[in-house]
Coordinates of C-alpha atoms in Angstrom, one line a residue:
M1 CA 82.3 53.5 69.7
N2 CA 83.5 56.9 68.0
V3 CA 80.4 59.8 69.9
G4 CA 80.7 63.2 69.1
V5 CA 79.1 66.5 70.3
V6 CA 77.5 69.4 68.9
S7 CA 77.1 72.2 70.8
T8 CA 78.7 76.0 71.4
W9 CA 81.2 75.5 73.5
F10 CA 83.2 78.7 75.4
E11 CA 82.0 79.6 78.5
R12 CA 78.6 79.1 79.4
G13 CA 76.3 77.0 81.3
A14 CA 75.3 75.2 78.2
A15 CA 78.9 74.1 76.8
Y16 CA 79.7 72.5 80.3
V17 CA 77.0 70.7 80.4
S18 CA 78.4 68.8 77.5
K19 CA 81.8 69.0 78.6
I20 CA 80.4 66.8 81.7
F21 CA 79.0 64.6 79.1
E22 CA 82.0 64.8 77.2
E23 CA 83.9 63.9 80.0
V24 CA 81.4 61.3 81.1
L25 CA 82.1 58.5 78.5
S26 CA 85.2 59.3 77.6
S27 CA 86.0 57.8 80.9
D28 CA 84.8 54.5 78.6
E29 CA 87.9 53.1 77.3
D30 CA 85.5 51.9 74.2
I31 CA 84.6 55.1 74.0
D32 CA 86.2 57.7 72.3
V33 CA 84.5 62.0 71.6
F34 CA 84.7 64.2 69.5
I35 CA 83.4 68.1 69.9
Y36 CA 81.6 69.5 67.1
A37 CA 81.3 73.6 68.4
R38 CA 79.2 75.4 66.7
G39 CA 79.2 78.8 65.0
G40 CA 76.5 80.5 66.3
E41 CA 77.1 81.9 68.8
E42 CA 80.6 82.0 70.0
Y43 CA 84.4 80.5 70.0
A44 CA 87.1 79.8 72.3
K45 CA 89.9 79.2 70.3
G46 CA 93.3 79.4 71.9
N47 CA 91.4 78.5 75.8
D48 CA 93.7 75.5 77.1
K49 CA 90.5 74.7 78.2
W50 CA 88.6 74.8 74.9
D51 CA 90.5 75.0 72.2
R52 CA 91.8 71.1 72.1
E53 CA 93.1 68.0 69.5
N54 CA 89.2 66.6 70.2
V55 CA 87.7 70.0 69.3
H56 CA 86.4 70.9 65.5
W57 CA 85.6 74.5 65.4
G58 CA 81.6 74.6 63.1
K59 CA 82.1 77.0 60.0
M60 CA 79.8 80.5 61.7
M61 CA 76.9 80.2 60.9
I62 CA 74.9 83.9 61.6
S63 CA 71.2 83.0 61.5
P64 CA 68.5 85.8 62.6
F65 CA 65.7 82.7 63.3
S66 CA 68.4 80.1 65.5
S67 CA 72.5 80.3 67.2
T68 CA 71.9 76.2 66.5
V69 CA 72.1 76.7 62.4
I70 CA 75.6 74.7 60.8
H71 CA 77.1 74.7 57.7
R72 CA 76.3 71.3 56.1
S73 CA 78.8 70.3 54.1
D74 CA 81.6 71.5 57.4
F75 CA 79.9 68.8 59.4
T76 CA 78.5 65.8 57.9
K77 CA 82.5 65.6 57.0
W78 CA 82.8 66.3 60.4
I79 CA 81.5 63.2 60.8
K80 CA 83.0 61.2 58.3
E81 CA 86.5 62.0 59.1
N82 CA 86.4 60.9 62.6
K83 CA 83.7 57.9 61.9
I84 CA 81.3 59.5 64.0
E85 CA 79.0 56.5 65.0
L86 CA 75.8 59.1 67.5
I87 CA 75.6 62.8 67.8
I88 CA 74.5 64.2 71.2
F89 CA 73.2 67.2 70.5
N90 CA 73.0 69.9 73.2
E91 CA 70.1 72.4 72.5
Q92 CA 69.6 72.0 69.0
H93 CA 66.5 74.4 68.1
W94 CA 66.8 73.4 64.5
F95 CA 65.9 70.1 63.3
Q96 CA 67.4 70.8 59.6
P97 CA 70.4 68.1 61.0
L98 CA 68.8 66.0 62.5
L99 CA 67.7 64.5 59.4
W100 CA 71.3 64.7 57.6
C101 CA 72.3 62.0 59.9
K102 CA 69.2 59.8 60.1
E103 CA 70.7 60.3 56.1
M104 CA 74.1 59.4 56.7
G105 CA 72.2 56.1 59.9
V106 CA 74.2 58.7 62.6
K107 CA 72.0 57.8 65.5
T108 CA 71.3 60.4 67.7
V109 CA 70.8 61.9 70.7
A110 CA 69.0 64.9 72.7
Y111 CA 70.6 66.9 75.5
I112 CA 66.7 68.1 76.4
D113 CA 66.1 72.3 77.5
Y114 CA 64.6 73.6 75.6
Y115 CA 60.5 72.4 73.5
T116 CA 57.7 74.2 73.0
E117 CA 54.1 72.3 72.8
E118 CA 54.9 72.5 68.9
T119 CA 58.4 70.9 68.9
I120 CA 57.4 68.1 71.3
P121 CA 56.3 66.8 68.3
L122 CA 59.7 67.1 66.7
Y123 CA 62.3 64.8 69.3
N124 CA 60.9 61.8 67.5
I125 CA 63.1 62.4 65.1
Y126 CA 66.3 61.0 67.4
D127 CA 66.9 57.4 69.0
C128 CA 67.2 58.6 72.3
V129 CA 66.0 62.1 74.4
I130 CA 67.7 62.5 78.0
C131 CA 66.3 63.9 80.7
N132 CA 68.0 65.4 84.0
T133 CA 65.0 66.6 85.9
K134 CA 62.5 65.5 86.9
R135 CA 60.6 68.1 85.3
H136 CA 61.8 68.1 81.5
Y137 CA 61.5 63.9 82.3
S138 CA 56.9 64.3 82.4
A139 CA 56.7 66.2 79.8
F140 CA 59.1 63.5 77.1
Q141 CA 57.9 60.5 79.4
K142 CA 55.8 59.6 76.1
H143 CA 59.8 59.8 74.4
H144 CA 59.8 55.7 72.6
N145 CA 63.0 56.4 74.2
A146 CA 63.1 59.0 77.5
V147 CA 65.7 58.8 79.8
F148 CA 65.3 60.3 83.4
L149 CA 69.6 60.2 84.3
P150 CA 69.0 63.0 87.7
W151 CA 71.1 66.0 87.4
G152 CA 74.7 66.7 88.8
T153 CA 77.7 68.5 89.3
Q154 CA 82.3 67.5 89.7
V155 CA 81.8 67.4 93.6
D156 CA 85.8 67.4 93.4
L157 CA 85.7 70.6 91.6
F158 CA 83.3 72.3 93.3
K159 CA 84.1 71.9 97.0
K160 CA 83.5 73.0 100.4
T161 CA 85.9 75.1 101.1
N162 CA 84.3 76.4 104.4
S163 CA 82.8 75.2 107.5
S164 CA 81.5 78.5 109.6
L165 CA 80.4 81.8 108.1
V166 CA 82.7 83.9 105.8
N167 CA 82.5 87.1 107.8
K168 CA 81.9 84.8 111.6
N169 CA 79.7 88.8 112.5
Y170 CA 76.9 88.9 109.7
V171 CA 75.1 86.2 107.4
T172 CA 76.6 86.5 103.9
F173 CA 74.2 85.8 100.9
F174 CA 75.7 84.9 97.8
H175 CA 73.7 85.3 94.1
S176 CA 75.0 84.4 90.2
C177 CA 73.1 85.5 87.2
G178 CA 75.9 85.1 85.1
W179 CA 74.5 87.6 81.4
D180 CA 70.8 87.2 82.2
T181 CA 69.9 89.4 85.4
Y182 CA 66.6 89.5 85.2
R183 CA 65.8 85.5 84.0
K184 CA 68.1 84.5 87.2
G185 CA 65.5 86.9 89.5
T186 CA 68.3 89.3 90.3
D187 CA 66.3 92.3 90.5
L188 CA 63.9 90.5 92.2
L189 CA 66.7 89.2 94.5
L190 CA 67.0 92.9 95.1
Q191 CA 64.0 94.7 95.7
A192 CA 63.9 92.0 98.6
F193 CA 67.2 92.5 100.1
E194 CA 66.7 96.3 100.4
K195 CA 63.3 95.4 102.4
T196 CA 66.1 93.5 105.1
K197 CA 66.0 94.8 108.5
K198 CA 68.7 92.6 109.5
Q199 CA 72.1 92.9 109.0
S200 CA 73.6 90.0 106.2
K201 CA 75.8 91.3 103.6
L202 CA 75.2 90.8 99.8
I203 CA 77.3 90.0 97.5
I204 CA 76.5 89.6 93.7
H205 CA 78.1 88.0 90.7
T206 CA 77.7 89.2 87.2
Q207 CA 80.0 89.0 83.4
N208 CA 78.3 92.6 83.2
E209 CA 77.2 96.1 84.8
I210 CA 73.8 95.9 86.1
T211 CA 72.4 99.4 85.3
K212 CA 68.2 100.0 85.0
P213 CA 68.5 103.1 86.7
E214 CA 66.0 101.1 89.7
L215 CA 68.7 98.2 90.3
A216 CA 71.1 100.8 90.5
E217 CA 69.8 102.8 92.8
I218 CA 69.1 99.9 95.3
I219 CA 73.0 98.8 95.1
D220 CA 73.7 102.6 95.5
K221 CA 71.8 103.1 98.8
L222 CA 73.1 99.4 99.7
R223 CA 77.0 101.0 99.6
A224 CA 75.8 103.5 101.5
K225 CA 74.8 100.7 103.8
N226 CA 78.3 98.4 102.7
K227 CA 75.5 96.0 102.7
I228 CA 76.3 95.3 98.7
E229 CA 79.4 93.5 97.0
I230 CA 78.9 93.6 93.4
V231 CA 81.5 91.8 91.6
V232 CA 81.7 92.4 87.9
K233 CA 84.1 89.5 85.6
T234 CA 84.3 86.4 84.2
V235 CA 85.2 84.1 86.5
H236 CA 85.7 79.6 85.4
A237 CA 84.8 77.2 87.3
P238 CA 84.6 76.6 91.0
G239 CA 83.4 80.2 90.7
L240 CA 82.9 82.5 93.2
F241 CA 80.6 80.2 95.7
H242 CA 83.1 80.4 98.5
L243 CA 82.4 84.0 98.8
G244 CA 78.6 83.1 100.5
D245 CA 77.2 81.6 103.3
V246 CA 74.0 80.8 101.3
Y247 CA 73.0 81.1 97.6
V248 CA 70.1 82.8 97.2
Y249 CA 69.2 82.5 92.7
P250 CA 64.9 83.6 92.6
S251 CA 64.7 82.3 89.1
R252 CA 62.2 83.0 86.4
L253 CA 62.1 79.6 83.9
E254 CA 65.9 77.5 84.4
G255 CA 65.9 74.0 82.3
I256 CA 68.1 72.5 85.7
G257 CA 69.4 75.7 87.1
L258 CA 72.7 74.2 87.6
T259 CA 74.8 77.6 89.3
I260 CA 72.2 75.5 92.3
V261 CA 73.6 72.7 92.0
E262 CA 77.4 73.6 92.3
A263 CA 76.2 75.5 95.1
I264 CA 75.2 73.1 97.3
S265 CA 78.2 71.2 95.9
S266 CA 80.4 74.2 97.1
G267 CA 78.5 74.0 100.5
L268 CA 76.5 76.5 101.5
G269 CA 72.7 76.5 102.2
V270 CA 69.9 77.9 99.0
V271 CA 66.5 79.7 98.9
V272 CA 65.5 78.9 95.5
P273 CA 62.2 79.7 94.3
D274 CA 59.2 76.9 94.9
N275 CA 59.3 76.4 92.0
P276 CA 60.6 73.2 89.4
P277 CA 63.4 72.2 89.0
M278 CA 64.4 73.9 90.9
N279 CA 62.5 72.8 94.4
E280 CA 64.3 69.0 92.9
F281 CA 67.2 69.4 94.1
A282 CA 66.5 71.4 97.7
Y283 CA 65.8 69.3 101.2
P284 CA 64.4 70.5 103.7
S285 CA 68.0 70.3 105.8
N286 CA 70.4 73.1 103.5
S287 CA 67.3 74.9 102.1
K288 CA 64.4 77.6 102.1
L289 CA 62.4 77.4 99.3
I290 CA 60.6 81.2 98.2
N291 CA 56.7 80.5 98.0
I292 CA 55.5 81.7 94.2
D293 CA 54.0 84.9 93.7
R294 CA 52.6 84.7 89.8
L295 CA 53.4 81.8 87.3
Y296 CA 53.2 83.4 83.2
S297 CA 54.1 82.6 80.2
R298 CA 57.4 83.5 78.3
S299 CA 56.9 85.2 74.5
D300 CA 58.7 82.7 72.5
G301 CA 55.2 79.6 73.4
Y302 CA 58.3 77.7 75.8
Y303 CA 56.7 74.5 77.3
W304 CA 56.6 75.6 81.4
P305 CA 55.7 79.2 82.8
K306 CA 57.7 81.5 84.4
C307 CA 57.7 82.0 88.0
E308 CA 57.8 84.7 89.8
I309 CA 58.5 85.3 94.1
D310 CA 57.5 86.9 96.5
I311 CA 59.6 89.7 98.1
Q312 CA 58.7 89.9 100.5
H313 CA 58.6 85.7 101.5
L314 CA 62.4 86.7 100.0
A315 CA 63.2 88.6 102.5
D316 CA 61.1 87.5 106.0
I317 CA 62.9 84.0 104.2
L318 CA 67.0 86.7 104.4
D319 CA 65.9 87.9 108.1
D320 CA 65.4 84.4 109.4
L321 CA 68.9 83.2 107.9
A322 CA 70.2 86.6 109.3
E323 CA 69.0 86.5 112.8
N324 CA 70.2 82.3 112.5
K325 CA 74.2 82.4 111.6
E326 CA 74.3 78.6 114.0
Q327 CA 71.1 77.0 111.6
V328 CA 73.0 78.3 108.5
M329 CA 75.9 76.8 109.2
L330 CA 73.9 74.0 109.9
M331 CA 72.8 74.3 106.7
K332 CA 76.1 74.6 105.0
E333 CA 76.9 71.5 106.8
E334 CA 74.0 69.4 105.8
S335 CA 75.2 71.0 101.4
R336 CA 77.8 69.0 101.7
K337 CA 76.8 65.8 102.9
I338 CA 73.8 66.2 99.8
A339 CA 75.9 66.4 97.3
E340 CA 78.3 64.0 98.1
E341 CA 75.8 61.4 98.5
K342 CA 73.2 62.2 95.2
L343 CA 74.5 65.1 93.2
D344 CA 77.9 63.3 92.1
V345 CA 77.8 63.2 88.6
N346 CA 79.6 60.7 88.3
K347 CA 77.5 58.2 90.8
N348 CA 74.7 59.7 88.9
F349 CA 75.5 59.5 85.5
S350 CA 77.0 56.0 86.1
S351 CA 74.6 54.1 83.2
L352 CA 75.3 56.8 80.9
H353 CA 77.9 55.1 79.3
T354 CA 75.0 52.1 79.4
I355 CA 72.4 53.7 77.7
I356 CA 74.7 55.5 74.7
K357 CA 76.3 51.9 73.7
N358 CA 72.1 50.7 73.5
V359 CA 70.9 53.2 72.0
G360 CA 68.5 51.9 68.3
F361 CA 68.6 52.9 65.0
V362 CA 65.4 54.2 64.4
S363 CA 64.3 55.1 60.8
A364 CA 62.7 58.8 60.6
T365 CA 58.2 58.3 60.1
N366 CA 57.4 60.6 56.9
Q367 CA 55.4 62.7 59.8
T368 CA 57.9 63.1 61.4
V369 CA 60.4 64.5 58.4
N370 CA 57.2 67.1 57.5
L371 CA 56.2 68.2 60.8
I372 CA 60.2 69.1 61.2
N373 CA 59.9 70.5 57.4
G374 CA 57.1 73.1 58.3
Y375 CA 58.9 73.9 61.4
D376 CA 62.4 75.2 59.8
N377 CA 60.9 76.5 56.8
K378 CA 58.7 78.8 59.1
G379 CA 61.5 80.2 60.6
F380 CA 63.5 81.2 57.1
K381 CA 60.3 82.4 56.0
R382 CA 60.2 85.1 59.1
F383 CA 63.4 86.0 58.2
H384 CA 63.5 86.2 54.4
K385 CA 60.0 89.0 55.2
F386 CA 61.7 90.3 57.9
Y387 CA 65.2 90.6 55.0
L388 CA 62.5 91.3 51.5
A389 CA 61.4 93.8 54.3
F390 CA 64.8 95.7 55.1
Y391 CA 66.7 95.2 51.8
P392 CA 66.9 99.0 51.0
V393 CA 68.0 99.8 54.5
F394 CA 71.3 96.5 54.7
N395 CA 72.3 97.7 49.9
T396 CA 72.4 101.2 51.3
I397 CA 75.5 99.6 54.7
R398 CA 77.0 97.2 51.8
N399 CA 77.3 99.9 49.2
F400 CA 78.6 102.5 51.8
S401 CA 81.0 99.4 53.2
K402 CA 82.9 99.0 50.6
K403 CA 83.0 102.5 49.9

């Protein structure tokens, strides 16, 4: 069976999700997996980790209303040349390619991540939707073929490196925020850590400098006390979890919360918001839950609200752990046990091959097609209106570039 995966394909969380799907499916000798790397964001051409024989780099499509726009002829040619029978779409926000697949008789599966009240009915175009958290599954239970596969990680890649404390004199807290310090709650963590009174250290891994003045001021104060270290660089998996004892992740919003599971597998205790899906991976023996101060809507209408943690409660949790080193070491031991028992992706995804092989083709209803066309056309019309308003500027720049 030839299975395609349509995804962003470079050093990014979404691509690691797709990689896990690829690796699990490829372990079945009856399944060959082909990657269609969408051209709306970045390419990893020449990178041995991402650039392989089964990867097709989709034509670059720049669109202001969706980063998941796909070049039709390039996409359909890829399907035909590789005789693709089923495609798994990872975070596909533009639905036209689903209609093309229906026309070609190709079955489709969605990895569920981003959706709104308006887009949930559009997912009826998919022959199957895979939900990796209880939260996602609760939103899609009315779909004609919704499957719950609890998320897991590569426990052989994310290994425990230290049973004792990284530094025997104090507890080291670790936080990874990638490119998005706001969504990951880095600002909230810094404010909380500034309030702590006990001896401890905070290490933050980020892919860009934290330059917001009020946060830079906190960092400078903590640096003066030798209480913080900022690591600014891109790091391949298994990342830098070995630098800490406890993973602190006061994220405002997650689709899954990949790094929480990776941290647990790496043998770190975890401190996360008491809100799903983050608390779905928290167990009493290895974690502390942060009280939620408020819930509020995201500007783009995402189905679930963002959460903001109680900063003082987080500060109290950090101080409590800093004072109880023995408890932290027990949390670390428990995390690895939990990962091996409950978070091994090979165990959790053991039924994925069967699910994919048994997906049936469902013809699109006129209602679903009309909903999709109406939704995608709204995005195009917004862009067209913007383009017309600023056409004189675009035209001036274009003419100047030709000189």
